[in-house]
Coordinates of C-alpha atoms in Angstrom, one line a residue:
X1 CA 0.1 0.0 0.0
X2 CA 0.9 3.7 0.2
X3 CA 1.4 4.6 3.8
X4 CA 3.3 7.7 2.9
X5 CA 2.9 9.3 -0.6
X6 CA 6.4 10.6 -1.2
X7 CA 10.1 9.9 -1.2
X8 CA 12.3 12.0 1.0
X9 CA 13.1 15.4 -0.8
X10 CA 16.3 15.9 -2.8
X11 CA 19.2 17.1 -0.4
X12 CA 18.7 20.9 0.2
X13 CA 21.1 22.7 -2.2
X14 CA 20.9 26.0 -0.4
X15 CA 19.4 27.5 -3.5
X16 CA 15.7 28.4 -2.8
X17 CA 14.2 31.4 -1.0
X18 CA 11.3 32.6 0.7
X19 CA 8.9 34.5 -1.4
X20 CA 9.9 33.9 -4.9
X21 CA 12.5 35.2 -7.3
X22 CA 12.4 38.5 -9.3
X23 CA 12.3 38.5 -13.1
X24 CA 12.2 34.7 -13.3
X25 CA 9.2 34.7 -15.9
X26 CA 6.0 32.8 -15.3
X27 CA 6.7 29.7 -12.9
X28 CA 4.4 26.9 -13.3
X29 CA 1.9 25.6 -10.9
X30 CA 0.8 22.1 -10.5
X31 CA -2.6 21.1 -12.2
X32 CA -3.7 18.2 -10.0
X33 CA -6.9 17.6 -12.2
X34 CA -5.3 14.5 -13.7
X35 CA -5.6 12.8 -10.4
X36 CA -8.8 14.4 -9.3
X37 CA -10.8 17.4 -10.3
X38 CA -11.0 19.1 -6.9
X39 CA -10.7 18.3 -3.1
X40 CA -14.4 17.8 -2.8
X41 CA -15.0 16.1 -6.2
X42 CA -17.4 13.1 -6.1
X43 CA -14.7 10.9 -7.7
X44 CA -12.9 11.0 -4.3
X45 CA -15.7 9.6 -2.6
X46 CA -16.5 7.2 -5.4
X47 CA -12.8 5.8 -5.0
X48 CA -12.9 5.8 -1.1
X49 CA -16.1 3.7 -1.3
X50 CA -14.6 1.4 -3.9
X51 CA -11.5 0.9 -1.8
X52 CA -13.2 0.1 1.2
X53 CA -15.4 -2.5 -0.6
X54 CA -12.6 -3.8 -2.5
X55 CA -10.3 -4.5 0.5
X56 CA -13.2 -6.2 2.3
X57 CA -14.0 -8.2 -0.6
X58 CA -10.3 -9.2 -1.2
X59 CA -9.8 -10.3 2.4
X60 CA -13.3 -12.4 2.2
X61 CA -12.2 -14.2 -1.0
X62 CA -8.6 -14.8 -0.3
X63 CA -7.7 -14.9 3.3
X64 CA -6.6 -18.4 4.4
X65 CA -6.9 -19.7 0.8
X66 CA -3.6 -18.6 -1.0
X67 CA -2.1 -22.0 -0.6
X68 CA -5.1 -23.4 -2.4
X69 CA -4.7 -21.2 -5.7
X70 CA -3.5 -22.4 -8.9
X71 CA -1.5 -20.2 -11.2
X72 CA -4.4 -18.5 -12.8
X73 CA -6.0 -17.9 -9.6
X74 CA -2.8 -16.4 -7.9
X75 CA -2.5 -14.0 -11.1
X76 CA -6.1 -12.8 -10.5
X77 CA -5.4 -12.3 -6.8
X78 CA -2.1 -10.2 -7.8
X79 CA -4.1 -8.2 -10.2
X80 CA -6.8 -7.2 -7.8
X81 CA -4.1 -6.4 -5.2
X82 CA -2.4 -4.3 -7.7
X83 CA -5.8 -2.3 -8.6
X84 CA -6.2 -1.7 -4.9
X85 CA -2.5 -0.5 -4.7
X86 CA -3.3 1.9 -7.7
X87 CA -6.5 3.3 -6.2
X88 CA -4.9 4.1 -2.7
X89 CA -2.0 5.5 -4.3
X90 CA -4.0 7.9 -6.4
X91 CA -6.1 8.9 -3.4
X92 CA -2.8 9.5 -1.3
X93 CA -1.1 11.3 -4.1
X94 CA -3.6 13.9 -4.5
X95 CA -4.0 14.5 -1.0
X96 CA -0.4 14.6 -0.3
X97 CA 0.6 16.9 -3.2
X98 CA -1.9 19.3 -2.3
X99 CA -0.5 19.4 1.5
X100 CA 3.0 19.9 0.4
X101 CA 1.8 22.9 -1.6
X102 CA 0.8 24.4 1.6
X103 CA 1.8 22.6 4.8
X104 CA 0.6 25.1 7.1
X105 CA -3.0 25.1 5.7
X106 CA -5.1 23.2 8.3
X107 CA -7.7 22.0 5.8
X108 CA -5.1 20.4 3.6
X109 CA -3.4 18.7 6.6
X110 CA -6.7 17.6 7.9
X111 CA -7.7 16.2 4.4
X112 CA -4.4 14.3 4.0
X113 CA -4.5 12.8 7.5
X114 CA -8.2 11.8 7.3
X115 CA -7.5 10.1 4.0
X116 CA -4.7 8.3 5.5
X117 CA -6.5 7.2 8.4
X118 CA -9.2 5.7 6.2
X119 CA -7.0 4.1 3.9
X120 CA -5.1 2.3 6.8
X121 CA -8.4 1.3 8.2
X122 CA -9.6 0.0 4.9
X123 CA -6.4 -1.9 4.0
X124 CA -5.8 -3.4 7.5
X125 CA -7.7 -6.6 6.3
X126 CA -5.1 -7.2 3.6
X127 CA -2.1 -7.7 5.9
X128 CA -2.7 -11.4 5.7
X129 CA -1.5 -11.4 2.0
X130 CA 2.0 -10.8 2.7
X131 CA 1.9 -13.2 5.5
X132 CA 0.5 -16.0 3.7
X133 CA 2.7 -15.6 0.7
X134 CA 5.7 -15.9 2.9
X135 CA 4.2 -19.3 4.4
X136 CA 4.0 -20.7 0.9
X137 CA 7.0 -23.2 0.2
X138 CA 9.4 -22.1 -2.3
X139 CA 9.0 -25.0 -4.7
X140 CA 5.1 -24.3 -4.5
X141 CA 5.6 -20.8 -5.9
X142 CA 8.3 -21.8 -8.4
X143 CA 5.6 -24.4 -9.7
X144 CA 3.1 -21.5 -10.1
X145 CA 5.7 -19.3 -11.9
X146 CA 6.5 -22.1 -14.3
X147 CA 2.9 -22.6 -15.2
X148 CA 1.9 -19.0 -16.0
X149 CA 4.2 -16.5 -17.7
X150 CA 2.0 -13.5 -16.9
X151 CA 2.1 -14.5 -13.0
X152 CA 6.0 -15.1 -13.5
X153 CA 6.4 -11.5 -14.5
X154 CA 5.4 -10.5 -10.9
X155 CA 8.2 -12.9 -9.4
X156 CA 10.3 -9.7 -8.4
X157 CA 7.4 -8.7 -6.3
X158 CA 7.2 -12.1 -4.6
X159 CA 11.0 -12.0 -4.0
X160 CA 10.8 -8.8 -2.1
X161 CA 8.1 -9.8 -0.1
X162 CA 9.8 -13.1 0.7
X163 CA 13.1 -11.2 1.7
X164 CA 11.3 -10.0 4.8
X165 CA 10.0 -13.6 5.7
X166 CA 12.7 -14.2 8.5
X167 CA 11.6 -11.0 10.2
X168 CA 7.7 -11.5 9.9
X169 CA 5.7 -11.2 13.0
X170 CA 2.3 -13.0 13.9
X171 CA -0.8 -11.9 12.0
X172 CA -2.3 -10.1 14.8
X173 CA 1.0 -8.1 15.6
X174 CA 1.4 -7.2 11.9
X175 CA -2.2 -6.1 11.7
X176 CA -1.6 -4.0 14.7
X177 CA 1.5 -2.4 13.5
X178 CA -0.4 -1.5 10.5
X179 CA -3.3 -0.2 12.1
X180 CA -1.4 1.9 14.6
X181 CA 1.0 3.4 11.8
X182 CA -1.0 6.6 11.5
X183 CA -0.4 7.6 15.1
X184 CA 3.2 6.5 15.2
X185 CA 5.9 7.5 12.7
X186 CA 3.5 9.4 10.4
X187 CA 2.2 11.6 13.1
X188 CA 5.7 12.5 14.3
X189 CA 6.5 13.1 10.6
X190 CA 3.9 15.6 10.5
X191 CA 4.8 17.4 13.6
X192 CA 8.3 17.6 12.2
X193 CA 7.0 19.0 8.8
X194 CA 4.8 21.4 10.3
X195 CA 7.2 22.8 12.8
X196 CA 9.8 23.4 10.0
X197 CA 7.3 25.0 7.7
X198 CA 6.1 27.1 10.4
X199 CA 9.6 28.3 11.6
X200 CA 10.6 32.0 10.7
X201 CA 14.2 33.5 10.9
X202 CA 15.1 37.2 10.9
X203 CA 18.1 38.2 8.9
X204 CA 19.0 41.9 8.6
X205 CA 15.7 42.9 10.1
X206 CA 13.4 40.8 7.7
X207 CA 11.7 37.6 8.4
X208 CA 12.2 34.5 6.1
X209 CA 11.2 31.1 6.3
X210 CA 13.9 28.1 6.3
X211 CA 14.4 27.9 2.5
X212 CA 15.0 31.7 2.6
X213 CA 17.4 31.5 5.3
X214 CA 19.2 28.6 4.1
X215 CA 19.5 30.5 0.7
X216 CA 21.6 33.0 2.4
X217 CA 24.3 30.4 3.0
X218 CA 25.2 30.8 -0.7
X219 CA 25.1 34.5 -0.9
X220 CA 28.3 36.5 -2.1
X221 CA 28.1 38.7 1.2
X222 CA 30.2 37.0 4.0
X223 CA 28.5 39.0 6.7
X224 CA 24.9 37.9 5.4
X225 CA 26.0 34.3 5.3
X226 CA 27.3 34.5 8.8
X227 CA 24.0 36.2 10.0
X228 CA 22.0 33.6 8.4
X229 CA 24.0 30.7 9.9
X230 CA 23.8 32.2 13.6
X231 CA 20.0 32.7 13.0
X232 CA 19.5 29.3 11.9
X233 CA 21.5 28.0 15.0
X234 CA 19.6 30.2 17.3
X235 CA 16.1 29.1 16.2
X236 CA 17.1 25.5 15.9
X237 CA 18.2 25.8 19.4
X238 CA 15.0 27.3 20.5
X239 CA 13.1 24.3 19.3
X240 CA 15.8 21.7 19.8
X241 CA 13.9 19.8 22.6
X242 CA 11.1 19.2 20.3
X243 CA 13.5 18.0 17.6
X244 CA 15.3 15.8 20.0
X245 CA 11.9 14.4 21.2
X246 CA 11.0 13.6 17.5
X247 CA 14.3 11.9 17.0
X248 CA 14.4 9.9 20.2
X249 CA 10.7 8.6 19.6
X250 CA 11.3 7.5 15.9
X251 CA 14.6 6.0 16.8
X252 CA 12.9 4.1 19.7
X253 CA 9.9 3.1 17.8
X254 CA 12.2 1.6 15.3
X255 CA 14.4 -0.2 17.7
X256 CA 11.4 -1.9 19.3
X257 CA 9.8 -2.9 15.9
X258 CA 13.3 -4.1 14.6
X259 CA 13.8 -6.1 17.9
X260 CA 10.5 -7.9 17.7
X261 CA 11.2 -8.7 13.9
X262 CA 14.6 -9.9 14.7
X263 CA 16.4 -7.6 12.2
X264 CA 20.1 -7.5 13.0
X265 CA 20.8 -4.0 12.5
X266 CA 19.0 -0.6 12.4
X267 CA 20.0 -0.4 8.7
X268 CA 19.0 -3.9 7.7
X269 CA 15.2 -2.8 6.8
X270 CA 16.4 -0.1 4.6
X271 CA 18.8 -2.6 2.8
X272 CA 16.1 -5.1 2.4
X273 CA 13.7 -2.2 1.0
X274 CA 16.4 -1.2 -1.4
X275 CA 17.2 -4.9 -2.4
X276 CA 20.9 -4.2 -1.8
X277 CA 23.5 -6.3 0.1
X278 CA 24.8 -4.9 3.4
X279 CA 28.2 -5.6 2.2
X280 CA 27.6 -3.5 -1.0
X281 CA 26.7 -0.5 1.3
X282 CA 29.5 -0.9 3.6
X283 CA 31.8 -1.0 0.5
X284 CA 30.4 2.3 -0.6
X285 CA 30.7 3.8 2.9
X286 CA 34.2 2.6 3.3
X287 CA 35.3 3.9 0.1
X288 CA 33.8 7.3 0.5
X289 CA 35.3 7.7 4.0
X290 CA 38.6 6.5 2.8
X291 CA 38.4 9.2 0.1
X292 CA 37.5 12.1 2.3
X293 CA 41.1 13.5 2.5
X294 CA 41.5 13.6 -1.6
X295 CA 38.0 14.8 -2.1
X296 CA 36.5 17.2 0.4
X297 CA 39.5 17.9 2.5
X298 CA 41.5 18.8 -0.7
X299 CA 38.7 20.8 -2.4
X300 CA 37.9 23.0 0.6
X301 CA 41.5 23.6 1.0
X302 CA 41.6 25.0 -2.3
X303 CA 38.5 26.9 -2.0
X304 CA 39.9 28.5 1.2
X305 CA 42.8 29.7 -0.7
X306 CA 40.6 31.0 -3.5
X307 CA 38.5 32.9 -1.1
X308 CA 41.7 34.3 0.8
X309 CA 41.0 32.3 4.1
X310 CA 43.2 30.5 6.5
X311 CA 40.2 28.8 8.2
X312 CA 36.6 28.4 6.5
X313 CA 33.5 28.7 8.7
X314 CA 30.3 26.7 8.1
X315 CA 28.8 29.7 6.5
X316 CA 31.7 29.6 3.9
X317 CA 31.0 26.0 2.6
X318 CA 28.4 26.9 0.1
X319 CA 29.6 30.4 -0.8
X320 CA 29.9 31.4 -4.3
X321 CA 33.4 31.5 -5.7
X322 CA 35.2 34.8 -6.4
X323 CA 34.1 35.8 -10.0
X324 CA 31.4 33.3 -9.9
X325 CA 28.4 34.3 -12.3
X326 CA 25.7 35.5 -9.8
X327 CA 23.2 36.4 -12.5
X328 CA 19.6 34.9 -12.2
X329 CA 18.5 32.4 -14.7
X330 CA 15.0 32.9 -15.8
X331 CA 12.7 30.0 -16.1
X332 CA 12.6 29.9 -19.8
X333 CA 16.4 29.7 -20.0
X334 CA 16.4 26.9 -17.3
X335 CA 13.9 25.0 -19.2
X336 CA 15.7 25.5 -22.5
X337 CA 19.3 24.4 -21.0
X338 CA 17.9 21.3 -19.5
X339 CA 15.8 20.3 -22.5
X340 CA 18.8 20.9 -24.9
X341 CA 21.1 18.9 -22.7
X342 CA 18.7 15.9 -22.8
X343 CA 18.0 16.3 -26.5
X344 CA 21.7 16.2 -27.2
X345 CA 21.9 12.8 -25.4
X346 CA 18.8 11.4 -27.0
X347 CA 15.8 13.4 -28.5
X348 CA 13.6 11.0 -26.8
X349 CA 14.6 12.1 -23.5
X350 CA 13.8 15.7 -24.2
X351 CA 10.3 14.5 -25.7
X352 CA 9.5 12.7 -22.5
X353 CA 10.4 15.8 -20.4
X354 CA 8.5 18.4 -22.4
X355 CA 5.0 17.8 -20.9
X356 CA 6.3 18.4 -17.4
X357 CA 6.5 22.1 -18.5
X358 CA 3.5 22.4 -20.7
X359 CA 0.8 20.5 -18.8
X360 CA 1.1 21.6 -15.1
X361 CA 3.4 18.7 -13.9
X362 CA 6.0 21.1 -12.1
X363 CA 5.3 23.3 -9.2
X364 CA 8.3 25.6 -9.3
X365 CA 7.7 28.8 -7.2
X366 CA 8.4 29.4 -3.6
X367 CA 5.3 30.0 -1.7
X368 CA 4.2 30.6 1.8
X369 CA 3.9 27.3 3.7
X370 CA 5.2 25.1 0.6
X371 CA 7.4 22.2 1.6
X372 CA 11.1 22.9 1.4
X373 CA 13.6 21.2 -1.0
X374 CA 12.4 19.4 -4.1
X375 CA 11.0 16.1 -5.2
X376 CA 9.6 14.1 -8.1
X377 CA 6.6 11.9 -7.1
X378 CA 5.6 9.3 -9.5
X379 CA 1.8 9.1 -8.3
X380 CA 0.7 6.0 -9.9
X381 CA 1.6 4.3 -13.2
X382 CA -1.7 5.1 -15.0
X383 CA -1.3 8.8 -14.5
X384 CA 2.1 10.6 -14.5
X385 CA 4.7 12.1 -12.0
X386 CA 4.7 15.6 -10.5
X387 CA 7.9 17.7 -9.8
X388 CA 8.2 20.0 -6.8
X389 CA 10.9 22.9 -6.9
X390 CA 11.5 25.9 -5.0
X391 CA 13.1 27.6 -8.0
X392 CA 14.9 31.1 -7.6
X393 CA 16.9 31.3 -10.6
X394 CA 20.5 30.2 -9.2
X395 CA 22.5 28.1 -11.4
X396 CA 22.2 25.2 -8.9
X397 CA 18.4 25.7 -9.1
X398 CA 19.0 24.6 -12.8
X399 CA 20.9 21.6 -11.8
X400 CA 18.0 20.9 -9.3
X401 CA 15.5 21.2 -12.2
X402 CA 17.7 18.7 -14.3
X403 CA 17.9 16.3 -11.2
X404 CA 14.1 16.2 -10.5
X405 CA 13.2 16.2 -14.4
X406 CA 15.4 13.0 -14.6
X407 CA 13.4 11.5 -11.9
X408 CA 10.4 12.4 -13.8
X409 CA 11.6 10.8 -17.0
X410 CA 12.7 7.7 -15.1
X411 CA 9.1 7.5 -13.6
X412 CA 7.4 7.8 -17.0
X413 CA 9.5 5.0 -18.5
X414 CA 9.0 2.8 -15.7
X415 CA 5.1 3.0 -15.4
X416 CA 5.0 0.5 -18.3
X417 CA 5.7 -2.0 -15.7
X418 CA 2.5 -1.4 -14.0
X419 CA 2.0 -0.2 -10.5
X420 CA 3.6 -3.1 -8.5
X421 CA 6.7 -3.3 -10.7
X422 CA 7.4 0.4 -11.7
X423 CA 8.7 1.4 -8.2
X424 CA 12.3 1.6 -8.3
X425 CA 14.6 0.7 -5.2
X426 CA 16.1 4.0 -3.7
X427 CA 19.7 2.7 -4.6
X428 CA 18.7 2.9 -8.2
X429 CA 16.0 5.6 -8.1
X430 CA 18.7 8.4 -8.1
X431 CA 20.3 7.0 -11.5
X432 CA 18.3 9.1 -14.1
X433 CA 18.3 12.0 -11.9
X434 CA 22.0 12.4 -11.5
X435 CA 22.7 11.3 -14.9
X436 CA 20.2 14.2 -16.0
X437 CA 22.3 16.5 -13.9
X438 CA 25.5 15.4 -15.6
X439 CA 24.3 15.8 -19.0
X440 CA 23.2 19.5 -18.2
X441 CA 26.5 20.0 -16.6
X442 CA 28.8 18.7 -19.4
X443 CA 26.8 20.8 -21.8
X444 CA 27.6 23.8 -19.9
X445 CA 31.1 22.9 -19.4
X446 CA 31.7 22.4 -23.2
X447 CA 30.2 25.7 -23.9
X448 CA 32.5 27.6 -21.4
X449 CA 34.0 30.6 -23.3
X450 CA 37.2 30.6 -21.1
X451 CA 39.4 29.0 -18.5
X452 CA 38.0 31.2 -15.7
X453 CA 34.2 30.1 -16.6
X454 CA 35.4 26.4 -17.0
X455 CA 37.1 26.7 -13.3
X456 CA 33.9 28.1 -11.9
X457 CA 31.6 25.3 -13.5
X458 CA 34.0 22.7 -12.4
X459 CA 34.2 23.9 -8.9
X460 CA 30.2 24.1 -8.8
X461 CA 30.2 20.6 -9.8
X462 CA 32.6 19.3 -7.4
X463 CA 30.6 20.9 -4.6
X464 CA 27.5 19.4 -5.7
X465 CA 29.2 16.0 -5.8
X466 CA 30.7 16.5 -2.4
X467 CA 27.2 17.4 -1.1
X468 CA 25.9 14.4 -2.8
X469 CA 28.4 11.8 -1.8
X470 CA 30.7 13.0 1.1
X471 CA 27.7 14.9 3.0
X472 CA 25.3 12.2 2.6
X473 CA 27.6 9.5 3.6
X474 CA 28.5 11.6 6.7
X475 CA 24.7 11.9 7.3
X476 CA 24.5 8.0 7.1
X477 CA 27.2 7.8 9.7
X478 CA 25.5 10.2 11.8
X479 CA 22.3 8.1 11.8
X480 CA 24.3 4.8 12.5
X481 CA 25.6 6.5 15.7
X482 CA 22.2 8.1 16.7
X483 CA 20.3 4.7 16.3
X484 CA 23.2 3.0 17.9
X485 CA 23.4 5.3 20.9
X486 CA 19.6 5.4 21.4
X487 CA 19.6 1.7 22.4
X488 CA 21.2 2.8 25.7
X489 CA 18.6 5.3 26.5
X490 CA 17.2 8.6 25.8
X491 CA 19.5 11.1 24.2
X492 CA 19.7 14.6 25.3
X493 CA 19.9 17.3 22.6
X494 CA 23.7 17.9 23.6
X495 CA 24.4 14.2 23.1
X496 CA 22.7 14.2 19.6
X497 CA 24.7 17.4 18.9
X498 CA 27.8 15.5 19.8
X499 CA 27.0 12.7 17.5
X500 CA 26.6 15.3 14.6
X501 CA 29.7 17.0 15.2
X502 CA 31.7 13.8 15.4
X503 CA 31.1 13.4 11.6
X504 CA 31.4 17.1 10.6
X505 CA 35.0 17.6 11.0
X506 CA 36.0 14.2 9.7
X507 CA 34.0 14.7 6.5
X508 CA 34.7 18.4 5.8
X509 CA 38.4 18.5 6.8
X510 CA 40.9 20.5 8.9
X511 CA 40.3 23.8 6.9
X512 CA 36.9 24.2 8.8
X513 CA 36.2 25.9 12.2
X514 CA 32.6 25.3 13.8
X515 CA 30.6 27.9 15.3
X516 CA 28.7 27.5 18.5
X517 CA 25.3 26.4 17.4
X518 CA 26.3 24.2 14.6
X519 CA 25.7 21.1 16.7
X520 CA 22.0 21.8 16.3
X521 CA 21.9 21.7 12.5
X522 CA 21.0 17.9 12.4
X523 CA 17.5 19.2 13.4
X524 CA 16.2 20.4 10.1
X525 CA 17.3 17.3 7.9
X526 CA 14.1 15.7 6.7
X527 CA 15.6 12.4 5.6
X528 CA 16.4 11.6 9.2
X529 CA 12.8 11.8 10.1
X530 CA 10.9 10.6 7.1
X531 CA 13.2 7.7 5.8
X532 CA 15.9 6.4 8.2
X533 CA 19.2 5.6 6.3
X534 CA 17.8 6.8 3.0
X535 CA 20.6 9.2 2.4
X536 CA 23.0 6.4 1.3
X537 CA 21.0 6.3 -1.9
X538 CA 22.3 9.7 -3.1
X539 CA 25.9 8.5 -2.9
X540 CA 25.0 5.2 -4.3
X541 CA 23.4 6.9 -7.2
X542 CA 26.3 9.4 -7.8
X543 CA 28.9 6.9 -7.8
X544 CA 26.8 4.6 -10.0
X545 CA 26.1 7.3 -12.5
X546 CA 29.9 8.4 -12.5
X547 CA 30.7 4.9 -13.5
X548 CA 28.0 4.8 -15.9
X549 CA 28.9 8.1 -17.6
X550 CA 32.5 6.8 -17.9
X551 CA 31.2 3.9 -19.9
X552 CA 29.2 6.5 -22.0
X553 CA 32.2 8.6 -22.5
X554 CA 34.4 5.5 -23.7
X555 CA 31.8 5.5 -26.7
X556 CA 29.7 2.2 -26.2
X557 CA 27.5 2.3 -29.4
X558 CA 24.7 0.7 -27.7
X559 CA 24.8 2.8 -24.4
X560 CA 21.4 4.8 -25.2
X561 CA 19.6 1.6 -25.9
X562 CA 20.9 0.0 -22.6
X563 CA 20.2 3.1 -20.8
X564 CA 16.4 3.4 -21.7
X565 CA 16.2 -0.3 -21.0
X566 CA 17.6 0.1 -17.6
X567 CA 15.1 2.8 -16.8
X568 CA 12.0 1.1 -18.3
X569 CA 12.8 -1.9 -15.9
X570 CA 11.9 0.0 -13.1
X571 CA 11.8 -2.2 -10.1
X572 CA 11.7 -5.6 -12.1
X573 CA 15.3 -6.1 -11.8
X574 CA 18.2 -6.4 -9.4
X575 CA 21.0 -3.8 -9.6
X576 CA 23.2 -6.6 -10.7
X577 CA 21.2 -7.5 -13.6
X578 CA 20.7 -3.7 -14.5
X579 CA 24.3 -3.0 -14.5
X580 CA 25.5 -6.1 -16.1
X581 CA 25.0 -4.9 -19.8
X582 CA 27.4 -2.0 -19.0
X583 CA 30.0 -4.3 -17.7
X584 CA 29.6 -2.8 -14.0
X585 CA 29.1 -4.7 -10.8
X586 CA 28.4 -2.7 -7.5
X587 CA 29.5 -5.5 -5.4
X588 CA 33.1 -5.0 -6.6
X589 CA 34.8 -2.5 -4.4
X590 CA 36.8 -1.1 -7.4
X591 CA 33.3 0.0 -8.8
X592 CA 33.1 2.7 -6.1
X593 CA 36.7 3.8 -6.5
X594 CA 36.1 4.3 -10.4
X595 CA 33.1 6.6 -9.4
X596 CA 34.9 8.6 -6.8
X597 CA 37.9 9.0 -9.3
X598 CA 35.8 11.2 -11.5
X599 CA 35.3 13.7 -8.7
X600 CA 39.1 13.4 -7.8
X601 CA 39.9 14.1 -11.3
X602 CA 38.1 17.2 -11.4
X603 CA 39.8 18.5 -8.2
X604 CA 43.1 17.6 -10.1
X605 CA 42.1 19.7 -13.0
X606 CA 41.2 22.6 -10.4
X607 CA 44.6 22.2 -8.8
X608 CA 46.4 22.2 -12.1
X609 CA 44.6 25.5 -12.9
X610 CA 46.5 27.1 -9.9
X611 CA 49.8 26.7 -11.6

């Protein structure tokens, strides 16, 4: 089912502001009518009523009987389940997208919560489905797949369900966990979202929301960056007990559930959901941590030199470089830049992306109450994705557009797999988005008119890669430490802050000094709340795309066909099978070094420019 309608947002790129930019042109808003005509449309009640009856009838027809179904009967069962998943997903997508447009609107928040409550209640009778499938013998299922090719197409879904078989609880406990989910993690998620969205920060006598204040961290004026950083620290500090309560509660809830299930580590559930082996993630993590000195430490030492600083402060990390182009990129130029980059790779990619701009599939402007960050939500396979941005016309905003549009293209292509098989594991879900960014970056780099412009572009890309790889693995280490420490008891805000700071110096390097108050900056990261251990997927995706792009640059004549086939596969194949046509294997530790060497090579070029 769809207990939460959205993935975690893309990592904040410090590139959005509070009330919208000037001279950006007409920014598009969502047209949600492809889901439902209006929040009070009769189609919503129709689908809610259908869903309630469909779940009740499904349970009546199949509970206690899955073991007796032949191949044709099992296929009918799967197709009925898929239809239920589609209708519930459509409902929650509509309610969720409306809510994320204005998280401070009480009516929208209530509508989403009420819909979630109803869907959770309606789908509780379906909990038996996974439990009974996991009680079927392997040879019985294999026989069903052998007897019916249409059913065999769904084997990856059965494999994913059965990966949780060793950690399955009793029928009664599983139903209880499902039924209570709306007053557990989902409720704490909402408290976090609404608190963050409602916070205001004063910089130079003016009030801004969190997006506007984070934006100042990438402004040219150092005094303004410092003022914003100190105001963020002050306001986070004022709410730090609440944020600590959210994290303590969610970590404890997860520990209890994991303990009852017998999961070996706090990360194990995420790895299972991502269909990735723990040793692959550990190889990625170790490769990135080992590379800190030649990546982030080396780059930030260079940046400090460019800025004329002996030591960098946290408000200097995302500062623009001297001579960096600070012009505003209007919406039409951003659209043209990304679509041309996509078309240069393959016209089909631009053709798929075009409707996002023309049909109300993008919500670009920054508005009061709108959720921070950016995401692409696939909704359901029979509709289309929607992209959310907070666009203010900075060059990094163009990269964010390329990133989220890459997600959208991926989701359109994968939709052909149908509702159950279209969803891509998080480790591969970042592939098309990061690849889209790379295509856009390379187009801009090739068009650079001089050495100085090339240097600025390279440095910007390195910073984005450090934010995507180094920062996200540091976040992953922080989460690992947080969940491990929580097992011993309640954590004070200071103790959580100490864990946060323990990964900052290690990952950013000796050139940094850390202001008092920076120990609270864990508080606003949405990934820790919404999707524990999600963050390594960004580093996984970046490393994977760097390796893929190297294959592309080597001139594989079939690369485009292989690439589109990979995206069309959605969640129907394991990462080993998807990467095999490219001669790549993520379980090989050298794979990650190959990806990281692309970042290191860009830093080599930047260092060479110093001569």
